[in-house]
C-alpha cells in the first residue's frame, strides 16, 4: 500500500476532510474533543494514505499494520479515518458519535468498531499496548519466519499526546521497548503544548526527545503540518526495522491543536468541547471547505478509499502464505491456529491425566508452587504461552521447565519485565490483542493496585490475559502490611468480566489454570498463597471445582454452611471436625471462584448454599464482600484492618482468622 502520493493540494483536502468530519460529529453530539483530530489530521493523512498496510474489507487480516490511538479522547480522528478508508463504518455512525449503541463511542472500543485495535482513553495505556503489539510481532516473526519466507512482517504505529507522556506507564513501557529494540514500533507525539488545564509548560517540561533517546529510541522531529517532512520521517522510521540494531522510533510532531479553527486553535478551548456553530462556520471558511455537514466530495472520498489497495496487499500476502504453507505445512497450520486463538486438541485430551496426577500428590504445597507445578505440565501443550513476572520470578514462580527467557534479540517464551507492574499488564493486553499468544504475568497481589487499570481494560476488552498474583494475604508474614493484601481480592472480584480464583490446593490451582486458558472472552486473576497448604480435594471433584463453588465436605443433617477459599479452607475443615465432635453437623463449601459460581444456575447455587441454613464465611481478606452469601443471619470472619509484620501463624492468631472463631460463629448462628 506504500507509494500513494497525492498532490500537496489533494493531501490538504484529505486532511481537511478529517478536520471537518470531526467538528461536525462533535457539534452534533455537543460533546467530544476536536483538538487532536484537527491537529493531527496532516500526520494521519500521511500515515494512513501513504504507509499503513491494512485492508478495510478484512480488519482481521493477520499481517496488517496495527494502528493505536493512544490519545483516545481524540476518537473522531480514528472514526474519520476508518470511515474515509472504507471500513464498515457508514456516515450514519459518524452522525451518531457518542450516542447509545453507536459504533462511534466517546473513546475507541475494540470489538465495537471495525478497525479499532484496542480500547483507549486511560492515557498512557495505548502506547503501552502498542509495545505489546510490537513485541508479539517480533516474537512471532522469530518463531515462524524462514530465510525464504517472511509471513510475519508488519509495523505498529501509535499516536500519543502530552497526557500519555505524563503518565508514568509511558516510562515503564517505552523504556522497555527501547531495551527490547522493537524496531517496528513507531510513535507519533502530538507536541501541541496544550492539555485540558491549558499550556503545559506549567506542569510538563520534560525534554521528551532526550528522554526517548535515553530509552534507546530513534528520535526524529518534524513540523506536524508538513506532509513531506512527515512522509520522510515515516520512511526513516520504517528503515530501522532492516537494521540489526534497529530501534523503535519516536516522531516528535510540532502541531497546533485545533488546526483550522481561526479563533480557538492553539488554545485549550479546542481541546475538549464542541467548537460551536459560529466557529465551525469560520473554520469552514478558513479551510475553504464549501460542503455541507457530513458531505465528502467524490474526489476526496475516492482518494481516501483504501479498499482496493488493501485487498491487493492482502492478496499478495496470501500468495506468500500459500507458498509458505507448501514449503512449511506444519508451521503454517500452527500459525493459523495460534492467530485464531484455538487450543491444541491435546490440551483437552490430556487434562484428565494431568488432573489425576496432581490430585494424587499428597504433599502440602503453597498454591504459588502448585501453580508452577501446573505450568510445568500444561506449558508443553500450550506453545502460545508467554509468561513473565515484574521482577519476582523466583517468588511468583511463573517460570516453568523448559521455558526460554526472551531477550533483546532472541526468541523466548518467558520475559523478565522488571519492576513494571502496570506496564507489564498493559503490554500483555497488547500481546493478547495482537493474537498468537496467551500472555500471563506475575506480581504480588498487593501490587495489583499498580496494574489495576490495565487489568480492568483487559476485562473491558474481553481479552485472554492471565494475572498471577501471589502472596495473597497476611499469610506472607514478615514483610508486613505494605505487602499484605486485605482489600485486594474483594475489589478484584467486583471488576466486571474478570474471573478471580483463590484456590486451596494443587488440584484447585490446576483447574483454575485450565479454566483461564480455555476462557476466550476475558481475563483471569489467580490469587495464590506463599504458605504451604494441605491437599483437600480429589480428582472426582474436578467438574465441581470448575463451577467455582461446590460442596467439599457434607454431613447429614447439617445445621450450618461454612464457606472458605484458599488458605482458609483448611481452617474450615478443622472447624467442621471440631463441631462434629461436639455433635454439630456442618457443610463445608469451597468457593475458589465466586465469579464462576455466580454464573451457575439458581438451582445449583441453592443446592450448594441452601437458603434455609445459616452461613459462615472465612477468608483472610476484607469481610464485606461475603455478606452477599451469608446474609443477615450469618457471619464473616475476615480482616478489616491492615496487617502486621510477624510470622504467618502468629498473624492468623492475632487477627482471629482461626478455626476456633469459625466454631464460635457456627454455634452462635445455630
XYZ file of C-alpha atoms in Angstrom:
670
model
C 0.000 0.000 0.000
C 3.019 2.252 0.118
C 3.728 4.775 -2.520
C 0.362 6.525 -2.696
C 1.447 10.124 -3.169
C -1.289 12.730 -3.571
C -0.516 16.241 -4.741
C 0.005 18.734 -1.904
C -3.345 20.278 -2.712
C -5.184 16.963 -2.582
C -3.338 15.915 0.572
C -4.503 19.116 2.262
C -8.086 18.488 1.241
C -7.850 14.926 2.517
C -6.573 16.167 5.876
C -9.292 18.807 5.982
C -11.899 16.094 5.464
C -10.776 14.624 8.794
C -10.986 18.032 10.466
C -14.455 18.809 9.211
C -15.878 15.349 9.924
C -14.547 15.649 13.460
C -16.008 19.082 14.167
C -19.343 18.205 12.558
C -19.736 14.988 14.551
C -18.696 16.641 17.803
C -21.035 19.555 17.189
C -23.953 17.222 16.544
C -23.154 15.309 19.747
C -22.459 18.551 21.647
C -19.607 16.597 23.183
C -16.106 15.464 22.281
C -12.526 16.509 21.669
C -11.885 18.265 18.336
C -8.371 19.491 19.140
C -6.413 16.290 18.472
C -8.243 15.247 15.265
C -7.735 18.719 13.812
C -4.131 18.998 14.958
C -3.074 15.517 13.850
C -5.004 15.407 10.568
C -1.926 16.036 8.418
C 0.027 13.297 10.211
C -2.925 10.949 9.821
C -3.178 11.587 6.103
C 0.483 10.753 5.571
C 0.401 7.583 7.662
C -2.950 6.156 6.620
C -2.871 7.194 2.993
C 0.777 6.581 2.137
C 2.172 3.974 4.525
C -0.356 1.976 6.547
C -0.766 -1.560 5.210
C -4.318 -2.624 6.002
C -7.440 -3.965 4.349
C -10.702 -2.212 5.228
C -12.590 -5.221 3.826
C -10.870 -7.523 6.337
C -9.946 -5.758 9.585
C -8.591 -9.065 10.977
C -6.010 -9.719 8.250
C -3.144 -11.291 10.192
C -0.296 -9.283 8.650
C -1.903 -5.852 8.729
C -0.103 -2.945 10.304
C -1.528 -2.118 13.714
C -2.618 1.439 14.498
C -3.283 2.589 18.063
C -4.760 5.955 19.005
C -3.278 6.256 22.476
C -4.785 9.713 22.973
C -8.179 8.057 22.700
C -10.157 11.168 23.623
C -9.450 12.251 20.030
C -11.615 9.363 18.852
C -13.146 11.234 15.937
C -9.722 11.085 14.333
C -9.788 7.313 14.025
C -13.502 7.200 13.229
C -12.968 9.654 10.376
C -10.021 7.596 9.119
C -11.953 4.339 9.275
C -14.950 5.807 7.503
C -12.920 7.502 4.807
C -10.685 4.470 4.225
C -13.626 2.175 3.531
C -14.245 0.264 6.755
C -17.757 -0.793 7.701
C -18.405 2.463 9.467
C -21.021 4.327 7.465
C -21.733 8.033 7.745
C -24.775 7.318 9.914
C -22.396 6.021 12.571
C -20.334 9.201 12.311
C -23.534 11.195 12.804
C -24.300 9.060 15.882
C -20.995 9.872 17.542
C -21.188 9.315 21.316
C -24.789 8.078 21.150
C -26.209 4.941 22.733
C -25.303 1.713 20.903
C -23.415 3.507 18.117
C -20.155 2.180 16.741
C -18.576 5.550 17.492
C -18.281 5.663 21.254
C -16.691 8.540 23.110
C -13.410 6.628 23.222
C -12.428 3.892 20.743
C -13.515 0.400 21.776
C -12.144 -2.796 20.291
C -14.861 -5.234 19.261
C -17.336 -2.396 18.761
C -15.823 -0.524 15.824
C -14.272 -2.377 12.868
C -10.621 -1.400 12.563
C -10.112 -0.333 16.174
C -7.265 -2.445 17.531
C -7.546 -1.606 21.235
C -9.712 0.328 23.629
C -8.043 3.577 24.593
C -8.842 6.534 26.762
C -6.933 5.982 30.000
C -3.836 7.848 28.847
C -0.554 6.024 28.503
C -2.096 2.613 28.077
C -2.489 2.810 24.298
C 1.233 3.344 23.721
C 1.888 0.569 26.253
C -0.486 -1.730 24.343
C 1.470 -0.772 21.225
C 4.646 -2.079 22.864
C 2.806 -5.381 23.391
C 1.681 -5.435 19.747
C 5.238 -4.823 18.562
C 6.642 -7.435 20.936
C 4.142 -10.007 19.682
C 5.073 -9.228 16.072
C 8.785 -9.617 16.806
C 8.355 -12.894 18.675
C 6.067 -14.404 16.044
C 8.481 -13.352 13.296
C 11.346 -15.037 15.133
C 9.279 -18.189 15.582
C 7.620 -18.533 12.185
C 9.583 -16.626 9.550
C 12.055 -18.562 7.437
C 15.045 -17.375 5.435
C 12.969 -17.641 2.266
C 9.591 -16.658 3.685
C 8.601 -13.787 5.955
C 4.905 -14.182 6.770
C 5.029 -12.002 9.889
C 6.220 -8.603 8.766
C 4.201 -5.594 9.827
C 4.515 -2.330 11.689
C 2.885 -0.985 14.822
C 2.027 2.719 14.789
C 0.772 4.762 17.710
C -0.438 8.326 18.066
C 0.035 9.860 21.502
C -0.199 13.220 23.173
C 1.345 15.094 26.062
C -1.005 13.385 28.511
C 0.235 9.925 27.540
C 3.795 11.051 28.164
C 2.945 12.490 31.564
C 1.509 9.186 32.734
C 4.130 7.046 34.440
C 3.147 3.954 32.492
C 4.607 5.524 29.356
C 8.006 5.441 31.022
C 7.584 1.804 32.080
C 6.588 0.608 28.624
C 8.664 2.865 26.384
C 11.887 2.313 28.306
C 11.275 -1.414 27.955
C 10.587 -1.073 24.227
C 13.984 0.548 23.805
C 15.671 -2.239 25.745
C 13.934 -4.864 23.598
C 14.760 -2.971 20.379
C 11.248 -3.127 18.989
C 12.266 -1.574 15.705
C 8.866 -1.962 14.044
C 7.234 0.320 16.585
C 6.697 3.941 15.525
C 5.094 6.514 17.798
C 3.936 9.972 16.739
C 3.959 12.533 19.544
C 1.377 15.276 19.081
C 3.534 18.047 20.523
C 0.987 20.847 20.773
C 1.819 22.127 24.247
C -1.814 22.042 25.390
C -3.765 19.888 27.826
C -7.159 20.394 29.439
C -5.853 22.850 32.018
C -4.064 24.985 29.415
C -0.460 25.415 28.293
C 1.589 22.533 29.638
C 4.779 24.434 30.445
C 3.459 24.835 33.979
C 3.455 21.065 34.588
C 5.231 19.312 31.724
C 8.734 20.499 30.902
C 10.409 17.178 30.146
C 12.960 17.137 27.370
C 10.999 14.411 25.628
C 13.394 13.807 22.713
C 16.314 13.299 25.100
C 14.139 11.138 27.331
C 13.408 8.781 24.450
C 16.978 8.854 23.217
C 17.965 7.713 26.701
C 15.479 4.846 26.376
C 17.285 3.709 23.225
C 14.782 5.063 20.708
C 15.425 6.625 17.333
C 14.081 10.165 17.695
C 13.039 12.408 14.807
C 11.480 15.873 14.891
C 9.205 17.370 12.221
C 6.641 20.051 11.593
C 3.411 18.101 12.143
C 1.714 20.058 9.368
C 4.412 19.476 6.733
C 3.307 16.369 4.839
C 6.592 15.929 3.001
C 8.602 16.079 6.229
C 6.258 13.641 7.957
C 6.477 11.265 4.986
C 10.280 11.329 5.092
C 10.254 10.685 8.838
C 7.967 7.666 8.467
C 10.242 6.236 5.782
C 13.254 6.721 8.041
C 11.406 5.068 10.916
C 10.464 2.072 8.808
C 14.083 1.702 7.724
C 15.021 0.937 11.351
C 13.437 -2.477 11.034
C 16.024 -3.531 8.459
C 18.948 -2.759 10.777
C 20.475 -5.386 13.021
C 20.472 -2.885 15.877
C 17.281 -1.085 14.786
C 15.360 0.930 17.328
C 11.773 1.951 17.918
C 11.120 5.444 16.618
C 9.504 8.482 18.178
C 8.500 11.132 15.660
C 8.083 14.416 17.509
C 5.444 16.336 15.574
C 5.156 20.023 16.401
C 1.487 20.806 15.850
C -1.175 23.390 16.525
C -4.068 21.936 18.471
C -7.356 22.521 16.681
C -5.530 23.463 13.468
C -8.001 25.220 11.167
C -10.153 26.869 13.827
C -9.307 30.534 13.377
C -10.266 31.684 16.867
C -9.611 28.646 19.027
C -6.609 26.837 17.518
C -3.589 26.739 19.785
C -5.683 27.059 22.959
C -7.192 24.658 25.462
C -10.655 25.891 24.410
C -10.472 23.498 21.474
C -9.256 20.520 23.489
C -12.426 19.023 24.874
C -15.521 20.871 23.717
C -17.509 21.391 20.542
C -16.444 24.467 18.577
C -19.958 25.862 18.279
C -21.845 26.782 15.108
C -20.186 30.167 14.611
C -16.643 28.822 14.956
C -17.406 25.866 12.709
C -18.599 28.266 10.028
C -15.402 30.247 10.461
C -13.373 27.043 10.256
C -15.069 26.011 7.035
C -14.269 29.404 5.570
C -10.658 29.291 6.752
C -10.141 25.844 5.231
C -12.024 26.622 2.038
C -14.461 23.800 2.779
C -17.695 24.640 0.995
C -19.572 21.407 1.563
C -22.489 20.677 3.853
C -22.073 18.864 7.177
C -21.175 15.183 6.743
C -20.691 15.632 3.000
C -17.434 14.386 1.461
C -16.789 15.342 -2.189
C -16.425 12.409 -4.555
C -12.795 13.140 -5.462
C -11.709 13.273 -1.830
C -13.713 10.150 -0.962
C -12.100 8.301 -3.863
C -8.621 9.420 -2.838
C -9.180 8.195 0.702
C -10.759 4.832 -0.107
C -8.189 2.137 0.567
C -10.286 -0.937 -0.124
C -8.734 -1.827 -3.483
C -5.195 -1.229 -2.243
C -5.929 -3.166 0.909
C -7.337 -6.146 -0.929
C -4.317 -6.154 -3.218
C -1.957 -6.051 -0.223
C -3.726 -8.936 1.472
C -3.883 -10.914 -1.791
C -0.116 -10.534 -2.209
C 0.405 -11.759 1.341
C -1.987 -14.659 0.767
C 0.176 -15.725 -2.164
C 3.257 -15.628 0.043
C 1.452 -17.573 2.724
C 0.325 -20.209 0.208
C 3.942 -20.719 -0.802
C 4.883 -20.833 2.900
C 2.212 -23.456 3.523
C 3.519 -25.573 0.674
C 7.078 -25.396 1.986
C 6.333 -25.494 5.722
C 2.888 -27.062 6.195
C 3.205 -27.722 9.927
C 4.377 -24.213 10.714
C 1.623 -22.729 8.547
C -1.051 -24.737 10.328
C 0.366 -23.776 13.705
C 0.456 -20.096 12.772
C -3.183 -20.177 11.676
C -4.224 -21.990 14.844
C -2.366 -19.529 17.041
C -3.852 -16.485 15.346
C -7.368 -17.939 15.682
C -6.812 -18.459 19.392
C -7.724 -22.144 19.275
C -6.055 -24.609 21.616
C -4.310 -27.794 20.552
C -6.658 -30.817 20.794
C -4.038 -32.433 23.031
C -4.762 -29.856 25.730
C -8.292 -31.089 26.386
C -7.291 -34.699 25.757
C -4.551 -34.712 28.384
C -6.248 -32.645 31.063
C -7.858 -35.644 32.821
C -4.484 -37.370 33.143
C -2.873 -34.136 34.365
C -5.603 -33.543 36.934
C -5.357 -37.122 38.186
C -1.599 -36.871 38.663
C -1.872 -33.569 40.503
C -4.711 -34.805 42.693
C -2.640 -37.846 43.571
C 0.167 -35.744 45.055
C -0.424 -35.727 48.802
C 2.307 -33.207 49.613
C 1.370 -29.882 51.174
C 2.482 -27.069 48.868
C 1.933 -23.352 48.561
C -0.508 -22.631 45.769
C 2.154 -20.456 44.121
C 4.231 -23.655 43.880
C 1.169 -25.642 42.816
C 0.773 -23.044 40.068
C 4.309 -23.661 38.859
C 3.726 -27.407 39.005
C 0.667 -26.930 36.805
C 2.649 -24.762 34.395
C 5.295 -27.475 34.109
C 2.768 -29.947 32.708
C 0.460 -27.541 30.862
C 3.102 -25.467 29.067
C 4.220 -28.244 26.663
C 0.599 -28.317 25.434
C 0.478 -24.545 25.021
C 3.058 -23.217 22.543
C 1.157 -19.902 22.689
C 2.018 -19.408 26.356
C 4.092 -16.285 27.015
C 4.898 -15.837 30.666
C 6.711 -13.349 32.776
C 6.982 -11.512 36.039
C 7.592 -7.994 37.278
C 10.992 -8.807 38.789
C 9.558 -11.514 41.041
C 10.013 -14.699 39.032
C 11.561 -16.538 41.972
C 8.654 -15.517 44.208
C 5.751 -15.729 41.767
C 7.132 -18.951 40.255
C 5.877 -18.066 36.792
C 8.718 -19.847 35.015
C 8.364 -23.476 34.048
C 10.518 -26.416 32.983
C 11.937 -25.787 29.539
C 10.918 -22.144 29.315
C 13.236 -19.876 27.357
C 13.982 -16.358 28.523
C 13.100 -13.815 25.864
C 15.823 -11.283 25.198
C 16.507 -8.185 23.187
C 17.190 -10.111 20.012
C 16.414 -13.690 20.961
C 13.160 -15.600 20.913
C 11.763 -16.808 24.181
C 8.512 -17.587 25.951
C 9.241 -16.037 29.331
C 10.113 -12.397 29.982
C 11.536 -10.504 32.911
C 9.533 -7.267 32.756
C 11.478 -5.551 35.508
C 9.645 -3.603 38.200
C 6.843 -2.586 35.844
C 3.551 -3.986 37.140
C 1.321 -1.535 35.243
C 3.459 -1.627 32.130
C 3.534 -5.435 32.177
C -0.249 -5.662 32.398
C -0.768 -3.211 29.523
C 1.901 -4.897 27.384
C 0.181 -8.245 27.967
C -3.080 -6.670 26.801
C -1.357 -5.611 23.582
C 0.042 -9.102 23.034
C -3.368 -10.685 23.532
C -4.972 -8.184 21.165
C -2.330 -8.840 18.516
C -3.038 -12.551 18.566
C -0.814 -15.601 18.632
C -0.175 -15.616 22.385
C -1.808 -16.280 25.718
C 0.170 -13.922 27.938
C 0.442 -14.265 31.688
C 2.453 -12.306 34.211
C 3.118 -12.316 37.908
C 3.492 -9.938 40.819
C 2.441 -9.821 44.470
C -1.312 -9.468 44.950
C -0.890 -6.196 46.824
C 0.779 -4.710 43.759
C -2.275 -5.437 41.656
C -3.053 -1.871 42.735
C -0.293 -0.731 40.390
C -1.631 -2.723 37.435
C -5.308 -2.409 38.248
C -6.443 -0.171 35.405
C -4.804 -2.403 32.817
C -6.492 -5.408 34.455
C -9.774 -3.519 34.157
C -9.058 -2.746 30.499
C -8.439 -6.429 29.764
C -11.830 -7.185 31.288
C -13.498 -4.411 29.297
C -11.858 -5.641 26.087
C -12.624 -9.327 26.845
C -9.014 -10.392 26.371
C -7.487 -13.700 27.415
C -4.827 -12.412 29.800
C -3.833 -14.225 32.975
C -2.584 -12.437 36.086
C -0.667 -14.474 38.625
C -0.956 -12.711 41.985
C 0.984 -14.458 44.732
C 1.456 -13.695 48.439
C -2.287 -13.313 48.683
C -2.920 -12.398 52.330
C -1.449 -11.789 55.761
C -0.084 -15.291 55.247
C 3.026 -13.868 53.603
C 4.095 -12.885 57.093
C 7.116 -10.816 57.958
C 7.011 -8.405 55.005
C 4.242 -6.650 56.884
C 1.221 -4.537 55.991
C 2.787 -2.856 52.958
C 2.803 -6.229 51.255
C -0.183 -7.933 52.889
C -3.373 -7.964 50.877
C -6.580 -7.102 52.666
C -8.961 -5.370 50.263
C -7.490 -6.641 47.010
C -9.338 -9.899 46.409
C -12.803 -8.457 47.130
C -12.125 -5.452 44.951
C -10.866 -7.579 42.071
C -13.972 -9.775 42.294
C -16.256 -6.849 41.511
C -14.491 -5.900 38.265
C -16.978 -6.963 35.576
C -15.815 -9.848 33.378
C -12.719 -10.627 35.463
C -12.620 -14.191 36.779
C -10.855 -14.291 40.135
C -9.624 -17.602 41.533
C -8.273 -18.236 45.018
C -7.543 -21.962 45.022
C -6.952 -24.022 48.151
C -4.700 -26.803 46.916
C -2.896 -28.239 43.922
C -5.949 -29.558 42.106
C -7.977 -26.376 42.512
C -4.939 -24.459 41.236
C -4.595 -26.669 38.157
C -8.317 -26.356 37.403
C -8.015 -22.580 37.762
C -5.208 -22.562 35.204
C -7.183 -24.741 32.807
C -10.225 -22.525 33.149
C -8.147 -19.403 32.494
C -6.559 -20.902 29.395
C -9.852 -22.179 27.999
C -11.577 -18.854 28.504
C -11.555 -16.746 25.329
C -13.753 -13.879 26.447
C -11.951 -12.311 29.358
C -9.017 -12.214 31.758
C -8.362 -14.261 34.860
C -6.643 -13.451 38.140
C -5.077 -16.289 40.138
C -4.556 -15.335 43.795
C -2.030 -17.698 45.328
C -0.532 -18.385 48.727
C 3.021 -18.118 49.941
C 2.497 -20.659 52.721
C 2.084 -24.404 52.249
C -1.471 -25.760 52.144
C -2.632 -29.364 52.517
C -4.323 -31.417 49.828
C -8.081 -31.259 50.385
C -9.624 -32.327 47.086
C -9.862 -35.473 44.982
C -9.862 -35.915 41.232
C -13.585 -36.723 41.336
C -14.202 -33.091 42.246
C -12.791 -31.564 39.046
C -16.130 -30.780 37.429
C -17.423 -29.333 40.691
C -14.347 -27.144 41.039
C -14.966 -25.853 37.533
C -18.264 -24.393 38.783
C -16.404 -22.035 41.079
C -18.089 -23.210 44.273
C -19.020 -26.684 45.461
C -19.637 -28.867 48.465
C -16.261 -30.124 49.621
C -17.442 -31.940 52.734
C -21.007 -32.588 53.826
C -22.687 -34.130 56.828
C -26.180 -35.495 57.215
C -28.433 -33.046 58.976
C -26.080 -30.110 58.528
C -27.086 -27.143 60.718
C -24.845 -24.542 59.003
C -22.667 -23.954 55.982
C -19.046 -22.867 56.189
C -17.635 -21.153 53.095
C -13.905 -20.732 52.627
C -11.299 -20.086 49.971
C -7.585 -20.606 49.584
C -5.563 -20.993 52.751
C -8.662 -20.706 54.952
C -10.290 -23.837 53.544
C -8.074 -25.873 55.857
C -9.437 -23.885 58.811
C -12.999 -24.590 57.690
C -12.279 -28.310 57.620
C -10.720 -28.130 61.088
C -13.777 -26.301 62.369
C -16.062 -28.920 60.863
C -14.148 -31.677 62.646
C -14.351 -29.839 65.984
C -18.072 -29.225 65.584
C -18.652 -32.849 64.617
C -17.015 -33.959 67.828
C -19.495 -31.741 69.650
C -22.452 -33.195 67.768
C -22.987 -30.282 65.372
C -23.160 -31.257 61.713
C -21.984 -28.748 59.093
C -21.326 -28.451 55.379
C -18.035 -27.055 54.067
C -18.176 -25.252 50.737
C -15.062 -24.385 48.805
C -15.510 -21.237 46.733
C -12.314 -20.852 44.684
C -14.042 -18.535 42.166
C -17.114 -16.597 43.213
C -17.340 -15.225 39.687
C -17.858 -18.666 38.177
C -20.180 -19.694 40.984
C -22.364 -16.666 40.337
C -22.740 -17.718 36.697
C -24.212 -21.095 37.659
C -27.940 -21.694 37.672
C -30.017 -20.559 40.614
C -30.835 -24.210 41.262
C -27.193 -25.186 41.526
C -26.381 -22.244 43.769
C -29.226 -23.165 46.093
C -28.049 -26.789 46.192
C -24.640 -25.645 47.412
C -25.803 -22.814 49.676
C -29.303 -23.661 50.939
C -31.157 -20.526 51.983
C -32.535 -22.395 54.963
C -29.128 -22.783 56.616
C -27.072 -20.078 58.318
C -23.805 -19.469 56.504
C -20.416 -18.526 57.883
C -17.610 -17.394 55.598
C -13.920 -17.214 56.424
C -11.270 -15.529 54.297
C -8.122 -13.626 55.220
C -9.404 -10.544 53.415
C -11.855 -7.713 53.975
C -15.116 -9.317 55.138
C -17.731 -7.096 53.487
C -17.785 -8.998 50.175
C -19.034 -12.202 51.748
C -22.263 -10.791 53.142
C -23.873 -11.402 49.733
C -23.670 -15.113 50.609
C -24.033 -15.088 54.385
C -26.899 -12.607 54.611
C -28.090 -11.109 57.875
C -28.247 -14.423 59.721
C -24.707 -15.499 59.005
C -21.256 -14.203 59.873
C -17.974 -13.394 58.161
C -14.561 -13.935 59.665
C -12.022 -11.750 57.942
C -9.726 -8.810 58.462
C -10.864 -5.211 58.095
C -7.597 -3.587 59.153
C -4.114 -3.544 57.735
C -1.800 -6.348 58.794
C 1.331 -6.550 60.875
C 4.883 -7.815 60.460
C 5.225 -11.230 62.055
C 5.309 -14.914 61.143
C 2.140 -16.006 59.369
C 0.955 -18.332 62.145
C 1.178 -15.548 64.695
C -0.720 -13.170 62.418
C -3.600 -15.583 61.884
C -3.952 -15.992 65.640
C -3.588 -12.263 66.275
C -6.318 -11.324 63.815
C -8.604 -14.171 64.769
C -8.532 -15.953 61.429
C -8.838 -19.314 63.139
C -10.872 -22.498 63.224
C -11.928 -21.629 66.776
C -13.582 -18.416 65.531
C -15.473 -20.427 62.939
C -16.651 -22.872 65.600
C -17.809 -19.989 67.754
C -19.655 -18.347 64.854
C -21.420 -21.573 63.866
C -22.602 -22.166 67.428
C -23.922 -18.641 67.653
C -25.735 -18.920 64.297
C -27.294 -22.260 65.173
